[in-house]
PDB file of C-alpha atoms and ligand atoms in Angstrom:
ATOM      1  CA  MET A  24      -0.029   0.050   0.055  1.00 60.00           C
ATOM      2  CA  ASN A  25       1.324   3.714  -1.224  1.00 63.00           C
ATOM      3  CA  SER A  26      -0.526   5.433   1.490  1.00 93.00           C
ATOM      4  CA  ILE A  27       3.101   8.083   1.496  1.00 96.00           C
ATOM      5  CA  ALA A  28       3.320  10.540  -1.132  1.00 97.00           C
ATOM      6  CA  ILE A  29       5.957  12.754  -1.942  1.00 97.00           C
ATOM      7  CA  ILE A  30       5.649  15.982  -3.937  1.00 97.00           C
ATOM      8  CA  GLY A  31       8.883  17.288  -5.276  1.00 94.00           C
ATOM      9  CA  GLY A  32       9.248  20.690  -6.282  1.00 89.00           C
ATOM     10  CA  THR A  33      12.323  22.689  -7.811  1.00 86.00           C
ATOM     11  CA  GLY A  34      15.440  20.795  -7.493  1.00 80.00           C
ATOM     12  CA  LEU A  35      12.947  17.743  -7.035  1.00 81.00           C
ATOM     13  CA  THR A  36      11.690  16.777 -10.303  1.00 78.00           C
ATOM     14  CA  SER A  37      13.158  13.247 -10.545  1.00 77.00           C
ATOM     15  CA  PHE A  38      13.727  11.588  -7.262  1.00 80.00           C
ATOM     16  CA  ALA A  39      17.555  10.123  -7.183  1.00 80.00           C
ATOM     17  CA  GLY A  40      17.406   6.914  -4.447  1.00 84.00           C
ATOM     18  CA  LEU A  41      13.840   5.971  -5.129  1.00 89.00           C
ATOM     19  CA  GLU A  42      14.069   2.532  -6.561  1.00 91.00           C
ATOM     20  CA  ILE A  43      10.873   2.774  -9.327  1.00 93.00           C
ATOM     21  CA  VAL A  44       8.331   0.058  -9.836  1.00 93.00           C
ATOM     22  CA  ARG A  45       6.468   1.840 -12.291  1.00 95.00           C
ATOM     23  CA  LYS A  46       4.615   4.908 -13.502  1.00 96.00           C
ATOM     24  CA  GLU A  47       0.790   5.559 -14.230  1.00 97.00           C
ATOM     25  CA  VAL A  48      -0.530   8.185 -16.098  1.00 97.00           C
ATOM     26  CA  VAL A  49      -3.662   9.065 -13.998  1.00 97.00           C
ATOM     27  CA  ARG A  50      -6.716  11.157 -15.280  1.00 97.00           C
ATOM     28  CA  THR A  51      -9.143  12.882 -12.678  1.00 98.00           C
ATOM     29  CA  PRO A  52     -12.510  14.740 -12.965  1.00 97.00           C
ATOM     30  CA  TYR A  53     -10.486  17.842 -12.555  1.00 97.00           C
ATOM     31  CA  GLY A  54      -7.673  16.946 -15.629  1.00 98.00           C
ATOM     32  CA  THR A  55      -4.237  15.384 -15.520  1.00 98.00           C
ATOM     33  CA  PRO A  56      -1.430  15.475 -13.148  1.00 98.00           C
ATOM     34  CA  SER A  57       1.520  17.306 -13.519  1.00 98.00           C
ATOM     35  CA  ALA A  58       3.253  14.061 -14.339  1.00 97.00           C
ATOM     36  CA  PRO A  59       2.596  10.256 -14.134  1.00 97.00           C
ATOM     37  CA  LEU A  60       2.357   9.436 -10.733  1.00 97.00           C
ATOM     38  CA  THR A  61       5.632   7.316 -10.097  1.00 96.00           C
ATOM     39  CA  TYR A  62       5.407   4.371  -7.542  1.00 96.00           C
ATOM     40  CA  GLY A  63       8.585   2.889  -5.614  1.00 95.00           C
ATOM     41  CA  GLN A  64      10.756   1.894  -2.931  1.00 94.00           C
ATOM     42  CA  TYR A  65      12.454   4.619  -0.822  1.00 93.00           C
ATOM     43  CA  CYS A  66      14.516   3.639   2.078  1.00 91.00           C
ATOM     44  CA  GLY A  67      12.436   0.392   2.562  1.00 90.00           C
ATOM     45  CA  LYS A  68       9.095   2.132   2.513  1.00 93.00           C
ATOM     46  CA  GLN A  69       6.583   2.222  -0.545  1.00 95.00           C
ATOM     47  CA  ILE A  70       5.516   5.878  -1.968  1.00 96.00           C
ATOM     48  CA  ILE A  71       4.815   7.461  -4.746  1.00 97.00           C
ATOM     49  CA  PHE A  72       6.317  10.548  -6.092  1.00 96.00           C
ATOM     50  CA  LEU A  73       4.890  13.292  -8.170  1.00 97.00           C
ATOM     51  CA  PRO A  74       6.748  15.978  -9.602  1.00 96.00           C
ATOM     52  CA  ARG A  75       4.571  19.455  -9.318  1.00 97.00           C
ATOM     53  CA  HIS A  76       6.148  21.319 -11.799  1.00 96.00           C
ATOM     54  CA  GLY A  77       5.872  18.440 -14.221  1.00 96.00           C
ATOM     55  CA  SER A  78       8.717  15.708 -15.173  1.00 93.00           C
ATOM     56  CA  ARG A  79      10.214  18.425 -17.505  1.00 92.00           C
ATOM     57  CA  HIS A  80       9.750  21.154 -14.775  1.00 92.00           C
ATOM     58  CA  ASN A  81       7.876  23.067 -17.293  1.00 94.00           C
ATOM     59  CA  ILE A  82       4.893  24.164 -15.589  1.00 97.00           C
ATOM     60  CA  PRO A  83       5.125  27.131 -13.437  1.00 97.00           C
ATOM     61  CA  PRO A  84       3.765  27.835 -10.174  1.00 98.00           C
ATOM     62  CA  HIS A  85       0.864  29.789 -11.112  1.00 97.00           C
ATOM     63  CA  MET A  86      -0.257  27.031 -14.246  1.00 97.00           C
ATOM     64  CA  ILE A  87      -0.170  23.852 -12.044  1.00 98.00           C
ATOM     65  CA  ASN A  88      -3.229  21.865 -11.553  1.00 98.00           C
ATOM     66  CA  TYR A  89      -3.146  21.580  -7.856  1.00 98.00           C
ATOM     67  CA  ARG A  90      -6.797  19.936  -8.060  1.00 98.00           C
ATOM     68  CA  ALA A  91      -5.552  16.615 -10.639  1.00 98.00           C
ATOM     69  CA  ASN A  92      -2.689  16.169  -8.345  1.00 98.00           C
ATOM     70  CA  LEU A  93      -3.998  16.291  -5.185  1.00 98.00           C
ATOM     71  CA  TRP A  94      -7.018  14.127  -6.643  1.00 98.00           C
ATOM     72  CA  ALA A  95      -5.225  11.494  -8.237  1.00 98.00           C
ATOM     73  CA  LEU A  96      -2.854  10.917  -5.119  1.00 98.00           C
ATOM     74  CA  HIS A  97      -6.135  10.598  -3.178  1.00 98.00           C
ATOM     75  CA  ASP A  98      -7.661   8.205  -5.729  1.00 97.00           C
ATOM     76  CA  LYS A  99      -4.682   5.951  -5.210  1.00 97.00           C
ATOM     77  CA  GLY A 100      -5.163   6.147  -1.479  1.00 97.00           C
ATOM     78  CA  VAL A 101      -2.424   8.259  -0.262  1.00 98.00           C
ATOM     79  CA  GLN A 102      -2.964   9.530   3.588  1.00 97.00           C
ATOM     80  CA  ASP A 103       0.341  11.501   4.139  1.00 98.00           C
ATOM     81  CA  ILE A 104       2.021  13.815   1.702  1.00 98.00           C
ATOM     82  CA  ILE A 105       5.330  15.930   2.106  1.00 98.00           C
ATOM     83  CA  ALA A 106       5.613  18.615   0.055  1.00 98.00           C
ATOM     84  CA  VAL A 107       8.939  19.624  -0.803  1.00 97.00           C
ATOM     85  CA  ALA A 108       9.018  23.370  -1.757  1.00 97.00           C
ATOM     86  CA  ALA A 109      11.707  25.966  -2.858  1.00 97.00           C
ATOM     87  CA  VAL A 110      11.449  29.070  -1.031  1.00 98.00           C
ATOM     88  CA  GLY A 111      13.121  32.578  -0.129  1.00 98.00           C
ATOM     89  CA  GLY A 112      13.826  33.557   3.340  1.00 98.00           C
ATOM     90  CA  ILE A 113      12.750  36.416   5.422  1.00 98.00           C
ATOM     91  CA  ASP A 114      13.875  35.808   8.768  1.00 98.00           C
ATOM     92  CA  ALA A 115      17.349  36.449   9.072  1.00 97.00           C
ATOM     93  CA  ALA A 116      18.017  33.009  10.955  1.00 98.00           C
ATOM     94  CA  ILE A 117      16.898  30.855   7.460  1.00 98.00           C
ATOM     95  CA  ASN A 118      19.802  31.618   5.319  1.00 97.00           C
ATOM     96  CA  PRO A 119      19.885  29.872   2.055  1.00 97.00           C
ATOM     97  CA  THR A 120      19.971  25.933   2.329  1.00 97.00           C
ATOM     98  CA  LYS A 121      18.407  25.881   5.494  1.00 98.00           C
ATOM     99  CA  VAL A 122      15.598  23.759   5.287  1.00 98.00           C
ATOM    100  CA  VAL A 123      12.306  24.936   7.222  1.00 98.00           C
ATOM    101  CA  ILE A 124       9.132  23.052   8.759  1.00 98.00           C
ATOM    102  CA  PRO A 125       6.690  25.363   9.107  1.00 98.00           C
ATOM    103  CA  GLU A 126       3.667  25.925  10.994  1.00 98.00           C
ATOM    104  CA  GLN A 127       1.307  28.390   9.402  1.00 98.00           C
ATOM    105  CA  ILE A 128       0.175  29.551   5.925  1.00 98.00           C
ATOM    106  CA  ILE A 129      -0.554  33.241   4.875  1.00 98.00           C
ATOM    107  CA  ASP A 130      -2.123  32.809   1.333  1.00 98.00           C
ATOM    108  CA  TYR A 131      -1.473  35.574  -1.163  1.00 98.00           C
ATOM    109  CA  THR A 132      -2.258  34.006  -4.171  1.00 98.00           C
ATOM    110  CA  TYR A 133      -5.191  34.687  -6.570  1.00 98.00           C
ATOM    111  CA  GLY A 134      -7.129  33.147  -9.436  1.00 97.00           C
ATOM    112  CA  ARG A 135      -5.913  29.396  -9.064  1.00 98.00           C
ATOM    113  CA  GLN A 136      -8.359  26.816  -8.254  1.00 97.00           C
ATOM    114  CA  GLN A 137      -8.224  26.253  -5.225  1.00 97.00           C
ATOM    115  CA  THR A 138     -11.440  23.906  -3.534  1.00 97.00           C
ATOM    116  CA  PHE A 139     -13.302  20.621  -4.646  1.00 97.00           C
ATOM    117  CA  PHE A 140     -16.209  22.399  -3.139  1.00 95.00           C
ATOM    118  CA  GLU A 141     -18.043  24.445  -5.764  1.00 92.00           C
ATOM    119  CA  LYS A 142     -20.510  22.270  -7.680  1.00 86.00           C
ATOM    120  CA  ASP A 143     -22.913  19.583  -6.859  1.00 86.00           C
ATOM    121  CA  LEU A 144     -22.830  20.177  -3.076  1.00 87.00           C
ATOM    122  CA  VAL A 145     -25.612  18.926  -1.206  1.00 86.00           C
ATOM    123  CA  SER A 146     -24.609  21.948   1.253  1.00 88.00           C
ATOM    124  CA  VAL A 147     -22.161  24.354   1.522  1.00 87.00           C
ATOM    125  CA  LYS A 148     -18.827  23.001   2.996  1.00 88.00           C
ATOM    126  CA  HIS A 149     -16.213  24.906   4.807  1.00 93.00           C
ATOM    127  CA  VAL A 150     -12.655  22.728   6.164  1.00 96.00           C
ATOM    128  CA  ASP A 151     -11.046  23.991   9.247  1.00 97.00           C
ATOM    129  CA  PHE A 152      -7.668  25.267   8.243  1.00 98.00           C
ATOM    130  CA  SER A 153      -6.562  27.082  11.337  1.00 98.00           C
ATOM    131  CA  GLN A 154      -3.719  24.456  11.981  1.00 98.00           C
ATOM    132  CA  PRO A 155      -2.869  24.050   8.169  1.00 98.00           C
ATOM    133  CA  TYR A 156      -0.109  21.163   8.705  1.00 98.00           C
ATOM    134  CA  ASP A 157      -0.786  17.593  10.191  1.00 98.00           C
ATOM    135  CA  ALA A 158       0.945  17.838  13.743  1.00 98.00           C
ATOM    136  CA  ARG A 159       2.014  14.736  13.768  1.00 97.00           C
ATOM    137  CA  LEU A 160       4.312  14.752  10.185  1.00 98.00           C
ATOM    138  CA  ARG A 161       5.401  17.725  11.268  1.00 98.00           C
ATOM    139  CA  GLN A 162       6.669  16.108  14.613  1.00 98.00           C
ATOM    140  CA  HIS A 163       7.990  12.854  12.363  1.00 97.00           C
ATOM    141  CA  LEU A 164       9.978  15.825   9.927  1.00 98.00           C
ATOM    142  CA  LEU A 165      11.300  17.354  13.217  1.00 98.00           C
ATOM    143  CA  THR A 166      12.364  14.170  14.471  1.00 97.00           C
ATOM    144  CA  ALA A 167      13.863  12.896  11.248  1.00 97.00           C
ATOM    145  CA  GLY A 168      16.041  16.050  11.129  1.00 97.00           C
ATOM    146  CA  HIS A 169      17.361  15.413  14.459  1.00 97.00           C
ATOM    147  CA  GLU A 170      18.426  11.954  13.912  1.00 96.00           C
ATOM    148  CA  ALA A 171      19.970  12.999  10.337  1.00 96.00           C
ATOM    149  CA  SER A 172      21.793  15.688  12.464  1.00 97.00           C
ATOM    150  CA  LEU A 173      20.147  18.543  10.166  1.00 97.00           C
ATOM    151  CA  GLU A 174      19.894  22.388  11.699  1.00 96.00           C
ATOM    152  CA  LEU A 175      16.117  22.760  10.612  1.00 97.00           C
ATOM    153  CA  PHE A 176      14.420  25.863  11.144  1.00 98.00           C
ATOM    154  CA  ALA A 177      11.225  24.347  13.432  1.00 98.00           C
ATOM    155  CA  GLY A 178       8.041  26.440  12.583  1.00 97.00           C
ATOM    156  CA  GLY A 179       7.505  29.843  10.899  1.00 97.00           C
ATOM    157  CA  VAL A 180       4.747  31.182   8.254  1.00 98.00           C
ATOM    158  CA  TYR A 181       5.042  30.503   4.734  1.00 98.00           C
ATOM    159  CA  GLY A 182       3.671  33.035   2.727  1.00 98.00           C
ATOM    160  CA  VAL A 183       2.593  32.287  -0.662  1.00 98.00           C
ATOM    161  CA  THR A 184       2.805  34.475  -3.541  1.00 98.00           C
ATOM    162  CA  GLN A 185       1.000  34.213  -6.837  1.00 98.00           C
ATOM    163  CA  GLY A 186       4.279  34.427  -9.378  1.00 96.00           C
ATOM    164  CA  PRO A 187       5.719  33.727 -11.390  1.00 97.00           C
ATOM    165  CA  ARG A 188       8.139  36.720 -10.347  1.00 97.00           C
ATOM    166  CA  LEU A 189       9.995  37.380  -7.407  1.00 97.00           C
ATOM    167  CA  GLU A 190       8.715  40.006  -5.227  1.00 98.00           C
ATOM    168  CA  THR A 191       9.557  43.113  -4.645  1.00 97.00           C
ATOM    169  CA  ALA A 192      11.954  44.504  -1.429  1.00 97.00           C
ATOM    170  CA  ALA A 193       8.598  46.221  -0.464  1.00 98.00           C
ATOM    171  CA  GLU A 194       6.562  42.983  -1.093  1.00 98.00           C
ATOM    172  CA  ILE A 195       9.108  41.414   1.227  1.00 98.00           C
ATOM    173  CA  ASP A 196       8.546  44.259   4.065  1.00 98.00           C
ATOM    174  CA  ARG A 197       5.051  43.318   4.062  1.00 98.00           C
ATOM    175  CA  LEU A 198       5.139  39.823   4.068  1.00 98.00           C
ATOM    176  CA  GLU A 199       7.585  40.230   7.255  1.00 98.00           C
ATOM    177  CA  ARG A 200       5.245  42.798   9.203  1.00 98.00           C
ATOM    178  CA  ASP A 201       2.599  40.084   8.531  1.00 98.00           C
ATOM    179  CA  GLY A 202       4.636  37.411  10.120  1.00 98.00           C
ATOM    180  CA  CYS A 203       6.015  35.585   7.086  1.00 98.00           C
ATOM    181  CA  GLN A 204       9.306  33.853   7.610  1.00 98.00           C
ATOM    182  CA  VAL A 205       9.567  32.370   4.253  1.00 98.00           C
ATOM    183  CA  VAL A 206       7.963  33.445   0.609  1.00 98.00           C
ATOM    184  CA  GLY A 207       7.134  30.696  -1.991  1.00 98.00           C
ATOM    185  CA  MET A 208       4.960  30.211  -5.203  1.00 98.00           C
ATOM    186  CA  THR A 209       3.254  26.928  -4.434  1.00 98.00           C
ATOM    187  CA  GLY A 210       2.102  25.908  -0.671  1.00 98.00           C
ATOM    188  CA  MET A 211      -1.193  27.248  -1.683  1.00 98.00           C
ATOM    189  CA  PRO A 212      -3.648  25.995  -2.863  1.00 98.00           C
ATOM    190  CA  GLU A 213      -1.997  22.586  -2.329  1.00 98.00           C
ATOM    191  CA  ALA A 214      -2.209  22.574   1.251  1.00 98.00           C
ATOM    192  CA  ALA A 215      -5.724  23.556   1.616  1.00 98.00           C
ATOM    193  CA  LEU A 216      -6.928  20.977  -1.017  1.00 98.00           C
ATOM    194  CA  ALA A 217      -5.460  18.152   0.925  1.00 98.00           C
ATOM    195  CA  ARG A 218      -7.029  19.379   3.753  1.00 98.00           C
ATOM    196  CA  GLU A 219     -10.539  18.918   2.248  1.00 98.00           C
ATOM    197  CA  LEU A 220      -9.604  15.659   1.154  1.00 98.00           C
ATOM    198  CA  GLY A 221      -8.570  14.732   4.293  1.00 98.00           C
ATOM    199  CA  ILE A 222      -5.189  13.727   3.629  1.00 98.00           C
ATOM    200  CA  ASN A 223      -2.480  14.527   5.872  1.00 98.00           C
ATOM    201  CA  TYR A 224      -0.172  17.051   4.958  1.00 98.00           C
ATOM    202  CA  ALA A 225       3.567  18.750   5.781  1.00 98.00           C
ATOM    203  CA  HIS A 226       5.985  21.039   4.159  1.00 98.00           C
ATOM    204  CA  CYS A 227       9.595  20.538   4.048  1.00 97.00           C
ATOM    205  CA  ALA A 228      10.523  24.121   2.566  1.00 97.00           C
ATOM    206  CA  VAL A 229      14.060  24.462   1.235  1.00 97.00           C
ATOM    207  CA  ALA A 230      15.522  28.053   1.241  1.00 97.00           C
ATOM    208  CA  VAL A 231      17.288  28.779  -2.304  1.00 97.00           C
ATOM    209  CA  ASN A 232      17.701  32.356  -2.063  1.00 97.00           C
ATOM    210  CA  TRP A 233      17.469  35.387   0.607  1.00 98.00           C
ATOM    211  CA  ALA A 234      13.983  36.945  -0.412  1.00 98.00           C
ATOM    212  CA  ALA A 235      14.061  40.060  -2.212  1.00 98.00           C
ATOM    213  CA  GLY A 236      15.775  43.362  -0.480  1.00 97.00           C
ATOM    214  CA  ARG A 237      17.262  40.404   2.228  1.00 96.00           C
ATOM    215  CA  GLY A 238      20.658  39.155   0.522  1.00 93.00           C
ATOM    216  CA  GLU A 239      23.709  41.285   0.170  1.00 91.00           C
ATOM    217  CA  GLN A 240      23.823  40.455  -3.615  1.00 90.00           C
ATOM    218  CA  ALA A 241      21.295  40.369  -6.252  1.00 91.00           C
ATOM    219  CA  ILE A 242      19.153  37.260  -6.718  1.00 94.00           C
ATOM    220  CA  THR A 243      20.522  35.030  -9.904  1.00 94.00           C
ATOM    221  CA  LEU A 244      19.555  31.825 -11.218  1.00 92.00           C
ATOM    222  CA  GLU A 245      22.980  30.620 -10.892  1.00 94.00           C
ATOM    223  CA  SER A 246      23.012  31.292  -6.892  1.00 94.00           C
ATOM    224  CA  ILE A 247      19.419  29.975  -7.154  1.00 95.00           C
ATOM    225  CA  GLN A 248      20.403  26.898  -8.667  1.00 94.00           C
ATOM    226  CA  GLN A 249      23.669  26.169  -6.650  1.00 95.00           C
ATOM    227  CA  CYS A 250      21.462  26.848  -3.263  1.00 95.00           C
ATOM    228  CA  THR A 251      18.881  24.319  -4.645  1.00 95.00           C
ATOM    229  CA  GLN A 252      21.312  21.815  -5.468  1.00 94.00           C
ATOM    230  CA  GLN A 253      22.563  21.772  -1.813  1.00 95.00           C
ATOM    231  CA  GLY A 254      19.810  22.279   0.010  1.00 95.00           C
ATOM    232  CA  MET A 255      18.182  19.121  -1.932  1.00 94.00           C
ATOM    233  CA  ILE A 256      21.238  16.930  -0.380  1.00 94.00           C
ATOM    234  CA  LYS A 257      20.031  18.043   3.234  1.00 96.00           C
ATOM    235  CA  VAL A 258      16.225  17.156   2.219  1.00 96.00           C
ATOM    236  CA  ARG A 259      17.382  13.906   1.119  1.00 94.00           C
ATOM    237  CA  SER A 260      18.783  12.851   3.919  1.00 95.00           C
ATOM    238  CA  LEU A 261      15.985  14.256   5.797  1.00 96.00           C
ATOM    239  CA  LEU A 262      13.481  12.215   3.933  1.00 96.00           C
ATOM    240  CA  ALA A 263      15.739   8.902   4.135  1.00 95.00           C
ATOM    241  CA  ALA A 264      15.436   9.302   8.123  1.00 96.00           C
ATOM    242  CA  LEU A 265      11.958  10.379   7.640  1.00 96.00           C
ATOM    243  CA  MET A 266      10.970   6.832   6.005  1.00 93.00           C
ATOM    244  CA  ALA A 267      12.487   4.880   8.948  1.00 90.00           C
ATOM    245  CA  THR A 268      10.028   7.357  11.236  1.00 88.00           C
ATOM    246  CA  LEU A 269       6.781   7.024   9.764  1.00 86.00           C
TER     247      LEU A 269
HETATM  248  N1  HPA B 181       9.514  34.067  -3.540  1.00 91.29           N
HETATM  249  C1  HPA B 181       9.266  33.645  -4.006  1.00 91.29           C
HETATM  250  N2  HPA B 181       9.270  31.793  -4.190  1.00 91.29           N
HETATM  251  C2  HPA B 181      10.417  31.209  -4.276  1.00 91.29           C
HETATM  252  C3  HPA B 181      11.142  32.324  -3.561  1.00 91.29           C
HETATM  253  C4  HPA B 181      11.413  33.440  -3.447  1.00 91.29           C
HETATM  254  O1  HPA B 181      11.972  34.913  -3.220  1.00 91.29           O
HETATM  255  N3  HPA B 181      12.948  31.808  -3.980  1.00 91.29           N
HETATM  256  C5  HPA B 181      11.789  30.732  -4.175  1.00 91.29           C
HETATM  257  N4  HPA B 181      10.528  29.800  -4.086  1.00 91.29           N
END
């Protein structure tokens, strides 16, 4: 039973170390997911892997079919999702390559299909999203980080922006005033859709740059790529340790 899924983000389009068993093209009432679902064994656990930006990393954050992705995983019996996501660090303690296990979300996105509850309803539905992340999964990630001797940032608010452009320095100042510690583009509506389907969900966010106006240097693609590579080494060791704790 593949009840655990890993959604990969930038830097985790293919999953080294995953022993692939099969791939499955899935269609859902909401369209086609970003990529075929990859079934495999990772550190002794059966998992499903789905790269949210597609197998060729060509689907930008605002064009991802989040509903199809989440529906496909739900349809295959997934109960726990670890969502890996690249972010910019706003908090001074979240330097590039730092891995963060956020505790809260503020959604600044717009125009995305953000709910399953819109048509053919017996009655209007609202889900409790006070705590957007699953406490048990977050704790497993923190324990795994400890076991892998990684210095994680435990907690923090993930501000989700529309993208695909990066923010202005003033926008980051505003996010900071709002209480955000990291900024990324894919956290929503993914987390909320997981909640609507009753799937446990936690983020493993990796800082790949200082957010706009926070670093000494300009944000370049080269430095983002370099930090992504280094950060993903940490993520892989975190996920390996996680498999032993789940
Ligand atoms: N802003 C928004 N999304 C991001 C960033 C950023 O600085 N870095 C990686 N994803």
